[in-house]
PDB file of C-alpha atoms in Angstrom:
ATOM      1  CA  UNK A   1       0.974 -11.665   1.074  1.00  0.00           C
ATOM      2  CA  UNK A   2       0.354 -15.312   1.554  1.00  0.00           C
ATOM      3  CA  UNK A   3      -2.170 -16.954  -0.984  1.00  0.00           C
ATOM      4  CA  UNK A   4      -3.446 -20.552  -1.224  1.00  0.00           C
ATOM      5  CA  UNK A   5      -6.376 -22.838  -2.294  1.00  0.00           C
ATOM      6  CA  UNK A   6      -7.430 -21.298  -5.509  1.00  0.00           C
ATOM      7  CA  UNK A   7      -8.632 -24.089  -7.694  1.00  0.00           C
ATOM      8  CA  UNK A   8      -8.409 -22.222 -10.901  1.00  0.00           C
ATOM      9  CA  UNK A   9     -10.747 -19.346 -13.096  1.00  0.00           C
ATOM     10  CA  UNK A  10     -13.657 -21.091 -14.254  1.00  0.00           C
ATOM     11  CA  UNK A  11     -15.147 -17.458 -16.024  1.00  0.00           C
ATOM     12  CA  UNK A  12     -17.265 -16.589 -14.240  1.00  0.00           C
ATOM     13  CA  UNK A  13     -16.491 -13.300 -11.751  1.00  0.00           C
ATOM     14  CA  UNK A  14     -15.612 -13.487  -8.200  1.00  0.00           C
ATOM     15  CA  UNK A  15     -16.530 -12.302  -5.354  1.00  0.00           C
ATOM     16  CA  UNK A  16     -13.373 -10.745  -3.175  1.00  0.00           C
ATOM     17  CA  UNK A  17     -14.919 -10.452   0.466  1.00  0.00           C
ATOM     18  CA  UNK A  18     -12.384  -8.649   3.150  1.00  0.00           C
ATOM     19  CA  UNK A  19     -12.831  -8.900   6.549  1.00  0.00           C
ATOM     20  CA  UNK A  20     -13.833 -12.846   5.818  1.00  0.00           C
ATOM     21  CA  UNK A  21     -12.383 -14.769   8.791  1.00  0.00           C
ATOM     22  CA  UNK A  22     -15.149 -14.648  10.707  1.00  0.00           C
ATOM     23  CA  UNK A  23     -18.696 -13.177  11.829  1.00  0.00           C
ATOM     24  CA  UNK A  24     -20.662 -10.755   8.700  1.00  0.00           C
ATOM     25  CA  UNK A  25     -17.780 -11.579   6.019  1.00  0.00           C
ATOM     26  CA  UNK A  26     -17.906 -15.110   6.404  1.00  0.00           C
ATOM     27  CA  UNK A  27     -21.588 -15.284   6.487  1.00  0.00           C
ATOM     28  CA  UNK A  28     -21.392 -12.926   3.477  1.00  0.00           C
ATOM     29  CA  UNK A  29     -18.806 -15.725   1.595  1.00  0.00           C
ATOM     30  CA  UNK A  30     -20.944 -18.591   2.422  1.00  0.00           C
ATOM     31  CA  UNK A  31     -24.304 -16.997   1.342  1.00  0.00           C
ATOM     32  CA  UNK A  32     -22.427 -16.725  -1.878  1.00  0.00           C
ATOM     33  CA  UNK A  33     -21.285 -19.666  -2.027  1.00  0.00           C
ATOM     34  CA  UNK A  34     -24.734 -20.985  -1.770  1.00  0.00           C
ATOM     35  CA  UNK A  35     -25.447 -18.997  -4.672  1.00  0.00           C
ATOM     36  CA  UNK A  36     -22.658 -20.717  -6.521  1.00  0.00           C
ATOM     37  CA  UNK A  37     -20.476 -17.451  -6.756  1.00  0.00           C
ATOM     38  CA  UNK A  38     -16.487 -18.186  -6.488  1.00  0.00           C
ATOM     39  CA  UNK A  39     -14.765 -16.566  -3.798  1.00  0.00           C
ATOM     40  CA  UNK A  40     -11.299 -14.455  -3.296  1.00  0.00           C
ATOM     41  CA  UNK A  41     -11.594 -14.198   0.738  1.00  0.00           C
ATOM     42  CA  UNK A  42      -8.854 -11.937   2.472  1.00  0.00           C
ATOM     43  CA  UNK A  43      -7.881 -10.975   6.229  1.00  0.00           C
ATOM     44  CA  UNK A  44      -5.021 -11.766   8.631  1.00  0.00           C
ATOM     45  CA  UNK A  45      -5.721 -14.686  10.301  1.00  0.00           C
ATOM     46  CA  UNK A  46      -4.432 -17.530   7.806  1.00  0.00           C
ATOM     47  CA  UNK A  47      -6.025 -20.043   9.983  1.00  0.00           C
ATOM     48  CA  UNK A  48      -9.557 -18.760  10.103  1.00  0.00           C
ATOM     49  CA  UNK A  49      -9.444 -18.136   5.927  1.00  0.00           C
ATOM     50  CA  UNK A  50      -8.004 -21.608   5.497  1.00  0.00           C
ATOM     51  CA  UNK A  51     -10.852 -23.208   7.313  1.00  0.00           C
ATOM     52  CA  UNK A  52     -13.489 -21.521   5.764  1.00  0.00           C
ATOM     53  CA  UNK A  53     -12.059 -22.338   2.504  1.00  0.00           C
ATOM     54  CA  UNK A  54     -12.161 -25.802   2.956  1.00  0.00           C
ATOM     55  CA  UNK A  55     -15.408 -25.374   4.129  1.00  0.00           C
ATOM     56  CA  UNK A  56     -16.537 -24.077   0.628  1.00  0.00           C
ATOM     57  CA  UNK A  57     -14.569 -25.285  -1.778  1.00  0.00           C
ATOM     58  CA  UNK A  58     -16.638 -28.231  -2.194  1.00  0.00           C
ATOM     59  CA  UNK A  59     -19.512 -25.837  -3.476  1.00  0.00           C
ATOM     60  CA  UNK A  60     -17.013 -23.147  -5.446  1.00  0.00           C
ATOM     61  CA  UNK A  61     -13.594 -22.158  -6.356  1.00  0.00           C
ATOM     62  CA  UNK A  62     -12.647 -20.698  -3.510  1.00  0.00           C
ATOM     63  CA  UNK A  63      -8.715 -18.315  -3.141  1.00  0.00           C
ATOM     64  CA  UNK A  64      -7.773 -16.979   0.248  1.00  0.00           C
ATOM     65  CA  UNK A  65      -5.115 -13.987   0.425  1.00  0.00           C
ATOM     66  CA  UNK A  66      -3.792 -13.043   3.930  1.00  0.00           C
ATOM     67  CA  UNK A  67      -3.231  -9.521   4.107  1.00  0.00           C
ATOM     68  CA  UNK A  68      -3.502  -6.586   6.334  1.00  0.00           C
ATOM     69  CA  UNK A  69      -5.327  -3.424   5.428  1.00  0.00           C
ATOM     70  CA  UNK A  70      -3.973  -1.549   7.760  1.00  0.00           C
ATOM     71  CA  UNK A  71      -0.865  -1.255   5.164  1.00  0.00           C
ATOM     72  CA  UNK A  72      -1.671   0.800   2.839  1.00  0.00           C
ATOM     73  CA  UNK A  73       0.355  -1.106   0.329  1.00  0.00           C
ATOM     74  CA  UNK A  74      -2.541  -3.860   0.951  1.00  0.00           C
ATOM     75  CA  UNK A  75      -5.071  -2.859  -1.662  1.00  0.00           C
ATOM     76  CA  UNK A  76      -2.740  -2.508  -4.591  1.00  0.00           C
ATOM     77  CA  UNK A  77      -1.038  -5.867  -3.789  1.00  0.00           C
ATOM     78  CA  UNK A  78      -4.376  -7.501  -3.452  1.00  0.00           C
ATOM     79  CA  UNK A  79      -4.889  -5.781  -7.052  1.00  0.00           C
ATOM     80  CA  UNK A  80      -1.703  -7.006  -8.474  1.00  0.00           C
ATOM     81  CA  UNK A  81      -2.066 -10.817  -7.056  1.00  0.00           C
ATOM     82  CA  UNK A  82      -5.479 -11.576  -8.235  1.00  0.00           C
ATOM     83  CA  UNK A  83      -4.756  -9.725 -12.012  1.00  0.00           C
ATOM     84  CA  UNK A  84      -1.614 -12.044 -11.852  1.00  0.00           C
ATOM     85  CA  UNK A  85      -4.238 -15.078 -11.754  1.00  0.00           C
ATOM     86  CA  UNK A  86      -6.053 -13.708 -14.563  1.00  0.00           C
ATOM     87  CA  UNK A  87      -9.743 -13.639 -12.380  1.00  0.00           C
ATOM     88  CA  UNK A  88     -12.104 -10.725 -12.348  1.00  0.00           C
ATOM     89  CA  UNK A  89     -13.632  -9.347  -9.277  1.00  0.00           C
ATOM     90  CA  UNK A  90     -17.623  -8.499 -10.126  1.00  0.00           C
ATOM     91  CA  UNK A  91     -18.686  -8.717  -6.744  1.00  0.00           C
ATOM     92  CA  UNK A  92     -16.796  -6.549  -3.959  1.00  0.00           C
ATOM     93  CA  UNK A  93     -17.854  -7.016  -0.347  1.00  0.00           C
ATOM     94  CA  UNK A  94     -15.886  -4.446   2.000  1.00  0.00           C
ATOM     95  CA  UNK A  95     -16.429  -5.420   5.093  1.00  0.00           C
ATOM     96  CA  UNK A  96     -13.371  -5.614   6.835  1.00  0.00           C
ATOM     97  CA  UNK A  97     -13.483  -3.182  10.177  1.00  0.00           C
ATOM     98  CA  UNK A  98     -13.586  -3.100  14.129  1.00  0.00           C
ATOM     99  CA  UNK A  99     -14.366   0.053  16.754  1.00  0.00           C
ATOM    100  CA  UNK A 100     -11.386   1.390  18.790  1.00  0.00           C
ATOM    101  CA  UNK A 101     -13.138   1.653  22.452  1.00  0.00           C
ATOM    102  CA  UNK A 102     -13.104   4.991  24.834  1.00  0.00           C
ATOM    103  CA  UNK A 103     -12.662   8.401  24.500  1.00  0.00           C
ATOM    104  CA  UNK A 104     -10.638   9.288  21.234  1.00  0.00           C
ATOM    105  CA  UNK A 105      -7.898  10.153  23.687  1.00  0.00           C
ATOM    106  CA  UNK A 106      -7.195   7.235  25.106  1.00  0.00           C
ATOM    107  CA  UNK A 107      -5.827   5.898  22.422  1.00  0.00           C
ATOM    108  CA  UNK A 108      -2.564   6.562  20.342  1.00  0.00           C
ATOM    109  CA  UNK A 109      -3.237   8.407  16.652  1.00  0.00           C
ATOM    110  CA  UNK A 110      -1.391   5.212  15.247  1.00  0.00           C
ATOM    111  CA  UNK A 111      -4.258   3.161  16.232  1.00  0.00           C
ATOM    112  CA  UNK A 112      -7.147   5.350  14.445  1.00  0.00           C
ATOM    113  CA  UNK A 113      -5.037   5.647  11.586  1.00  0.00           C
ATOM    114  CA  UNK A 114      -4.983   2.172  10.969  1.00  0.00           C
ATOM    115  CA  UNK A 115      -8.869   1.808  11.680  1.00  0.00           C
ATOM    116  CA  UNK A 116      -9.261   4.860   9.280  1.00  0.00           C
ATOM    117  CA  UNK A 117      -6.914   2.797   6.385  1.00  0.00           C
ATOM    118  CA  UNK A 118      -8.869  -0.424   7.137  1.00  0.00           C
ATOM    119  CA  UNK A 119     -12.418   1.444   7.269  1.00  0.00           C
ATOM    120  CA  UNK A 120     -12.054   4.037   5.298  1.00  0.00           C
ATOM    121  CA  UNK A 121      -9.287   4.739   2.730  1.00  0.00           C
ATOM    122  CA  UNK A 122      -8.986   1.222   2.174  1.00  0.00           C
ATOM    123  CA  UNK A 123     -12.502   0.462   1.049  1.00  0.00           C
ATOM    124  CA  UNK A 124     -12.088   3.796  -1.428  1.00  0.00           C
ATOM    125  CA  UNK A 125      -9.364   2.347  -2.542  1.00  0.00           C
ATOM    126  CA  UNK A 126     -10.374  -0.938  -3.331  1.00  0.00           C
ATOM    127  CA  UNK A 127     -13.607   0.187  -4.503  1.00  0.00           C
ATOM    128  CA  UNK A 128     -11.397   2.578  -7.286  1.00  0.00           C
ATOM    129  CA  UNK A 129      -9.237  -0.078  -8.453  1.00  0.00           C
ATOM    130  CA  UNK A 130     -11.538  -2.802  -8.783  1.00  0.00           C
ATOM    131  CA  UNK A 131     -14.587  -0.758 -10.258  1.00  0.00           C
ATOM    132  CA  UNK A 132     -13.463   0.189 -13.414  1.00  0.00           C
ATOM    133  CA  UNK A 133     -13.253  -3.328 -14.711  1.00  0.00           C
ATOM    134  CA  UNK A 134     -16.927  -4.284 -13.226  1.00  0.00           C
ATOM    135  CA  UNK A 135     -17.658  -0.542 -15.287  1.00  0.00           C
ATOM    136  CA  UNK A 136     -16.228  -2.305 -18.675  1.00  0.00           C
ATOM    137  CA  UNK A 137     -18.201  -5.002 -18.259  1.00  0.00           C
ATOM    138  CA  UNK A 138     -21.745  -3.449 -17.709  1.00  0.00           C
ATOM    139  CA  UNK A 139     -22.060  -5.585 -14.331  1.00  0.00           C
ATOM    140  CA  UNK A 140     -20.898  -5.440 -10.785  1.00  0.00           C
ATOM    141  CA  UNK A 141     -21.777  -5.749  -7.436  1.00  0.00           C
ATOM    142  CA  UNK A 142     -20.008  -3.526  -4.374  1.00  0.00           C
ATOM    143  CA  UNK A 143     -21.659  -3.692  -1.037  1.00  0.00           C
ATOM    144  CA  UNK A 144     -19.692  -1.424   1.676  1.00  0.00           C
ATOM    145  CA  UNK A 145     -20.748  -2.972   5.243  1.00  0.00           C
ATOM    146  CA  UNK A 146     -21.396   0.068   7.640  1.00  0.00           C
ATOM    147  CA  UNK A 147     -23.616   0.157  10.534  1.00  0.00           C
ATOM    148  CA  UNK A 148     -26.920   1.546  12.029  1.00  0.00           C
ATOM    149  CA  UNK A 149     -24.044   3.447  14.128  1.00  0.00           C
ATOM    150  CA  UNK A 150     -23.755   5.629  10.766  1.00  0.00           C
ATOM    151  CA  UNK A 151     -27.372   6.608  10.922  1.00  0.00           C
ATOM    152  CA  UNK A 152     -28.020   7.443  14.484  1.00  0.00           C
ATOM    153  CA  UNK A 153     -26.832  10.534  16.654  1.00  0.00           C
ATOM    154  CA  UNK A 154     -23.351  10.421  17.775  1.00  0.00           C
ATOM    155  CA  UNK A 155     -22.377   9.233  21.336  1.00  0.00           C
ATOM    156  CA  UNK A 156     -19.220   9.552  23.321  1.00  0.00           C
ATOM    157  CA  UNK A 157     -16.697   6.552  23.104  1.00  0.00           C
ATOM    158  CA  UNK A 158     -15.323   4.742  19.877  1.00  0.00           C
ATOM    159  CA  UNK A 159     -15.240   8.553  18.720  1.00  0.00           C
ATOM    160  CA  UNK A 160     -14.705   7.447  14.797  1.00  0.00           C
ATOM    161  CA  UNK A 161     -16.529   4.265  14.271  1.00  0.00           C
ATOM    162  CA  UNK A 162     -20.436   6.228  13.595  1.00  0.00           C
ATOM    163  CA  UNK A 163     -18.283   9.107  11.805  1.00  0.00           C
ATOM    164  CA  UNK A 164     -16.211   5.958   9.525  1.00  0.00           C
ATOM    165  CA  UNK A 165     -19.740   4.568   9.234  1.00  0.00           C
ATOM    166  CA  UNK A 166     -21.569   7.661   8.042  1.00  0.00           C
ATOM    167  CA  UNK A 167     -18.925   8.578   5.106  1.00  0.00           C
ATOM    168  CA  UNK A 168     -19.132   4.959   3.936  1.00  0.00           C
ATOM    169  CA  UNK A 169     -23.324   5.335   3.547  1.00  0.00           C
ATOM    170  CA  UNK A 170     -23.018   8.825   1.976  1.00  0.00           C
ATOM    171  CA  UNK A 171     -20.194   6.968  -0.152  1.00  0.00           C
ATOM    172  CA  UNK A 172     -22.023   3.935  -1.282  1.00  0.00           C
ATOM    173  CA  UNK A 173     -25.035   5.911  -2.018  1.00  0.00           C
ATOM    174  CA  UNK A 174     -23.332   8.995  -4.225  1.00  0.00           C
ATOM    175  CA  UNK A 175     -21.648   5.610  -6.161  1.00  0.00           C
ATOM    176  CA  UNK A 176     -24.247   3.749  -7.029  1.00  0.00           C
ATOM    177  CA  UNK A 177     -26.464   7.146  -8.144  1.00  0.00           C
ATOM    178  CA  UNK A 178     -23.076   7.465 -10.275  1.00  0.00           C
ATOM    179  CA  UNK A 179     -23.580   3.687 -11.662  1.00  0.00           C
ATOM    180  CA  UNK A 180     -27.031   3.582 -11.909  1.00  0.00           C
ATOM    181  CA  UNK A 181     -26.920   3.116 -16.260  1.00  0.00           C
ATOM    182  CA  UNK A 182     -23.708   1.392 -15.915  1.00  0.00           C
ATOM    183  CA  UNK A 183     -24.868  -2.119 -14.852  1.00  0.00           C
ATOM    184  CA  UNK A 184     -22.869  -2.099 -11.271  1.00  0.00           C
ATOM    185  CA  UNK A 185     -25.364  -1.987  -7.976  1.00  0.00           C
ATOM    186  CA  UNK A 186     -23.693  -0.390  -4.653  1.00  0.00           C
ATOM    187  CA  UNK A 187     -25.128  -0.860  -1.504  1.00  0.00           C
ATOM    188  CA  UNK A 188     -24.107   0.346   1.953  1.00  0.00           C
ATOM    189  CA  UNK A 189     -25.595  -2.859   4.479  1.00  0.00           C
ATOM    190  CA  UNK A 190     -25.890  -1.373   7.494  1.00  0.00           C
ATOM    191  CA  UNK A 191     -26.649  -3.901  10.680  1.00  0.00           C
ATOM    192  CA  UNK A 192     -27.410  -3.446  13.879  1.00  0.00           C
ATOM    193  CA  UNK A 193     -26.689  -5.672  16.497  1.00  0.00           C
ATOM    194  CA  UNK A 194     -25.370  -9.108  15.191  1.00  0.00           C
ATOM    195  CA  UNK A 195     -24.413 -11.970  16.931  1.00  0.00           C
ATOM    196  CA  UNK A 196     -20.877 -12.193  15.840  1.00  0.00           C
ATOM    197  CA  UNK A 197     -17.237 -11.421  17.264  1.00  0.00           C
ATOM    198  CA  UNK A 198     -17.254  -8.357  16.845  1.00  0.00           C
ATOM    199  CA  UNK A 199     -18.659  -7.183  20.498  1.00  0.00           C
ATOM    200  CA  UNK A 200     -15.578  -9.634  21.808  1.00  0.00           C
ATOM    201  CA  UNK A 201     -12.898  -7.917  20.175  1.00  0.00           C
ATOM    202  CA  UNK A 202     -13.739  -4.242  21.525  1.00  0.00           C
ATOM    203  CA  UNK A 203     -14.221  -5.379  24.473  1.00  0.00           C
ATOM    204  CA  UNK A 204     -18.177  -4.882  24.956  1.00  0.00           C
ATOM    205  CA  UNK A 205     -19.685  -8.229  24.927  1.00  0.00           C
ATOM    206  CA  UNK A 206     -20.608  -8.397  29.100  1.00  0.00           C
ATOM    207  CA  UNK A 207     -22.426  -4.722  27.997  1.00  0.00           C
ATOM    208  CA  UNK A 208     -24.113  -5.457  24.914  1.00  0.00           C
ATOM    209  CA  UNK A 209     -25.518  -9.173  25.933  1.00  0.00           C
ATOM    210  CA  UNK A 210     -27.822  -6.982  28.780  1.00  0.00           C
ATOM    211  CA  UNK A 211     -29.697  -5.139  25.583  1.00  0.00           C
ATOM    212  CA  UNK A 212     -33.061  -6.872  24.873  1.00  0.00           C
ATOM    213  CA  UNK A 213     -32.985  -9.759  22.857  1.00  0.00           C
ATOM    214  CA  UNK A 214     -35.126  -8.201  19.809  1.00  0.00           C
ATOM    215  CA  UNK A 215     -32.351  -5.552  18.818  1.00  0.00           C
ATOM    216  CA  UNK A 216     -29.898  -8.377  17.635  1.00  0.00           C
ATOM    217  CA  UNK A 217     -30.092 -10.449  14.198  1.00  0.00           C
ATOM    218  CA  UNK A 218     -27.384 -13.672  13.574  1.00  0.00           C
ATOM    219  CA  UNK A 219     -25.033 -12.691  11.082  1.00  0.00           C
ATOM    220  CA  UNK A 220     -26.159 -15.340   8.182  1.00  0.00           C
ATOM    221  CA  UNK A 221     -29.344 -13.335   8.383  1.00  0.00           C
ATOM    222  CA  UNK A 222     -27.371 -10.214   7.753  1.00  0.00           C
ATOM    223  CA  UNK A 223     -25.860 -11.380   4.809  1.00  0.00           C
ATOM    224  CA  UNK A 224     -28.774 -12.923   3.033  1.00  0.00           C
ATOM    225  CA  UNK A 225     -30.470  -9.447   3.595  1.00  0.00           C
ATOM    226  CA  UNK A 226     -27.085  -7.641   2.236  1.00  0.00           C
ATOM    227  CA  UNK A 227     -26.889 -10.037  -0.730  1.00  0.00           C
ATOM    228  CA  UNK A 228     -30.649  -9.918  -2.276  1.00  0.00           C
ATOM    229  CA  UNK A 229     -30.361  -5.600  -1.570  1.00  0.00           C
ATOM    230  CA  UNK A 230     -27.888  -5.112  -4.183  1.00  0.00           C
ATOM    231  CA  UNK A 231     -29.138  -7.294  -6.555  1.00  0.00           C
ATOM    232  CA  UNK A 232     -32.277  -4.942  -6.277  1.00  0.00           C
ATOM    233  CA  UNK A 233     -30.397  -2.327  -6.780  1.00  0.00           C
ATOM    234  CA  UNK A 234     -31.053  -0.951  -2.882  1.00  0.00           C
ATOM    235  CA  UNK A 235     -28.509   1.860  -2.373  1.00  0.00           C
ATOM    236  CA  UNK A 236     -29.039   1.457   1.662  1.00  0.00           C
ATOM    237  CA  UNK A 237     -29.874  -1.959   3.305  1.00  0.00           C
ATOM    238  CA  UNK A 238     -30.666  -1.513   7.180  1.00  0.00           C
ATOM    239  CA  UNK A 239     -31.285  -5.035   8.765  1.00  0.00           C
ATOM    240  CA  UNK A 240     -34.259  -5.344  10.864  1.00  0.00           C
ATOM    241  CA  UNK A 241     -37.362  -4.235  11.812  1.00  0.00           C
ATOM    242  CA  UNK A 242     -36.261  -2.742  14.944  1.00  0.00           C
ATOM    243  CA  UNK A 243     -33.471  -1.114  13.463  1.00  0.00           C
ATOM    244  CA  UNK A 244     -35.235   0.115  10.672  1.00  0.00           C
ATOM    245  CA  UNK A 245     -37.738   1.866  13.028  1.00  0.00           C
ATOM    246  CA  UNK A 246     -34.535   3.165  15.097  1.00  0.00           C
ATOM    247  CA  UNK A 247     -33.028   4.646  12.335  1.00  0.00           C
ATOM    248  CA  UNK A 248     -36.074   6.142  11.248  1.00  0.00           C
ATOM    249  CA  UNK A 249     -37.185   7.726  14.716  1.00  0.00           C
ATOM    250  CA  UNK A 250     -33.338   9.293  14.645  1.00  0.00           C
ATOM    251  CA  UNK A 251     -34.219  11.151  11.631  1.00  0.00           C
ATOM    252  CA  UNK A 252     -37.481  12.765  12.635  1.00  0.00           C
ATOM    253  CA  UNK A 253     -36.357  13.797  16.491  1.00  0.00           C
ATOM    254  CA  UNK A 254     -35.274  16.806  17.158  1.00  0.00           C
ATOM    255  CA  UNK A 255     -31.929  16.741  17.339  1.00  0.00           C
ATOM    256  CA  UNK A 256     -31.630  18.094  20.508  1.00  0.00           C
ATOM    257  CA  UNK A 257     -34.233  14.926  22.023  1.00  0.00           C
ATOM    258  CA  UNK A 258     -32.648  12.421  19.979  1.00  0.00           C
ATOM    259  CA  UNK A 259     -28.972  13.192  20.888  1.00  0.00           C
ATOM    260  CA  UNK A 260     -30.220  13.205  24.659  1.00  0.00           C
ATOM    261  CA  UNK A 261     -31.800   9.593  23.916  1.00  0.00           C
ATOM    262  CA  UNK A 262     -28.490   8.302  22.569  1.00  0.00           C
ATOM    263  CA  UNK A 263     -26.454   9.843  25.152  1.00  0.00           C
ATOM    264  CA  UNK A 264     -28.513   8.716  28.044  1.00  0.00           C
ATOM    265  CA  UNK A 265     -28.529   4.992  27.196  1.00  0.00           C
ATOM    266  CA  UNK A 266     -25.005   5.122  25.484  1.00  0.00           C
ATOM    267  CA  UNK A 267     -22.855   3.670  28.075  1.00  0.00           C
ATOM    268  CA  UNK A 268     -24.965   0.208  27.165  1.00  0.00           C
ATOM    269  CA  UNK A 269     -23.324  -0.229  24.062  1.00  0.00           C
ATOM    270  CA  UNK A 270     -19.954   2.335  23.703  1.00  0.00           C
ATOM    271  CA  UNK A 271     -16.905   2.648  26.062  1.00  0.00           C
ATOM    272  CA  UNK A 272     -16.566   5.911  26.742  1.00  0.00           C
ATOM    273  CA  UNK A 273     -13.796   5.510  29.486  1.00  0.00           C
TER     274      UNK A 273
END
């Protein structure tokens, strides 16, 4: 694990935001930021953390740790380095996570393990090593980033990114019922489209830029919306008008209409090749 920048504790908590490099988690780290909240910002590209970090630290304290959640050694080290710096985490921002394209089949199980550690065990694990101390304290804040993918019916292609999605709402929402009296707010943010890189990296981008221009939001919109939810105390935080109304017509079709909705205008948005 590489670490650099930190300017020292000043004691007040920190927010640790994975997944920062670019798109939601960075907007997420510089909406704190302009809420003058320091900032432990991890992923794997040292170049993208280091230049968001300089873009910050004239506003906060601002520590970058590279590390890859795919190793499931990640979250403990993570742990161990920022305990070793004496800082507490009170505000945890999972994001980190991508969609594996096609038909679960096309790809090999080593690749949907490691979105499974990054999307799935990882956040639990995080989320149980870093709670108990926001628990102690009588405050935290943990907001898991899933998707409007976790509240619509399923459609073929990218077979465990809506399933990853859906666990981390139920998650978020059966944690923060637990913390409720406790002083720590969970929150699963759930965006739909968002300008970001995230439609690049799976591949989709040539598909997704033909969907009208009302479904997306920009991600620093996201992240203000995200941000002021779990202060609130908002256990679920879908961005959007439009997606608010989507997710709500998916849960009063019939399933057998809706699922024939989704699957007829699917190919727009999911590889199912």
């Amino acid at each position: 694990m590489r670490a650099s920048g930190q300017q020292g504790g000043n004691g007040r908590g920190y927010a640790l935001v994975t997944g920062a490099s670019s798109g939601i988690g960075a907007a997420i780290a510089r909406e704190y930021a302009r809420r003058g909240v320091p900032l432990i910002l991890t992923a794997r590209r040292t170049d993208r953390l280091d230049a968001l970090a300089a873009e910050l630290r004239g506003r906060v304290d601002v520590l970058t740790l590279a590390a890859d959640l795919a190793d499931p050694a990640a979250p403990a080290a993570l742990q161990a380095e920022i305990a070793s710096r004496g800082l507490h985490v009170a505000h945890l921002v999972n994001n980190a996570g991508y969609g594996v394209p096609g038909r679960y089949l096309s790809s090999d199980w080593k690749t949907h393990a490691d979105s499974l550690q990054v999307m799935l065990n990882g956040v639990c694990e995080l989320t149980h090593r870093f709670l108990p101390a926001m628990e102690a304290a009588g405050h935290g804040r943990i907001i898991n980033v899933a998707s409007l993918a976790g509240l619509v019916p399923a459609s073929a292609g990218h077979t465990l990114y809506g399933a990853t999605k859906a666990f981390l709402i139920r998650f978020s929402e059966c944690l923060a019922m637990e913390m409720e009296t406790r002083g720590v707010h969970v929150c699963a943010l759930c965006p739909g489209f968002t300008y970001t890189e995230f439609h690049d990296v799976n591949g989709m981008r040539d598909r997704v830029s033909k969907l009208p221009k009302w479904l997306w939001l920009d991600a620093d919109a996201v992240a203000k919306l995200g941000l002021d939810a779990v202060e609130r105390g908002q256990r679920r935080c879908v961005t959007g008008g439009a997606n608010k109304l989507i997710a709500a017509i998916s849960k009063y079709l019939p399933d057998g209409l809706a699922h024939a909705l989704v699957a007829s205008r699917s190919k727009e948005f999911r590889d199912a090749d």
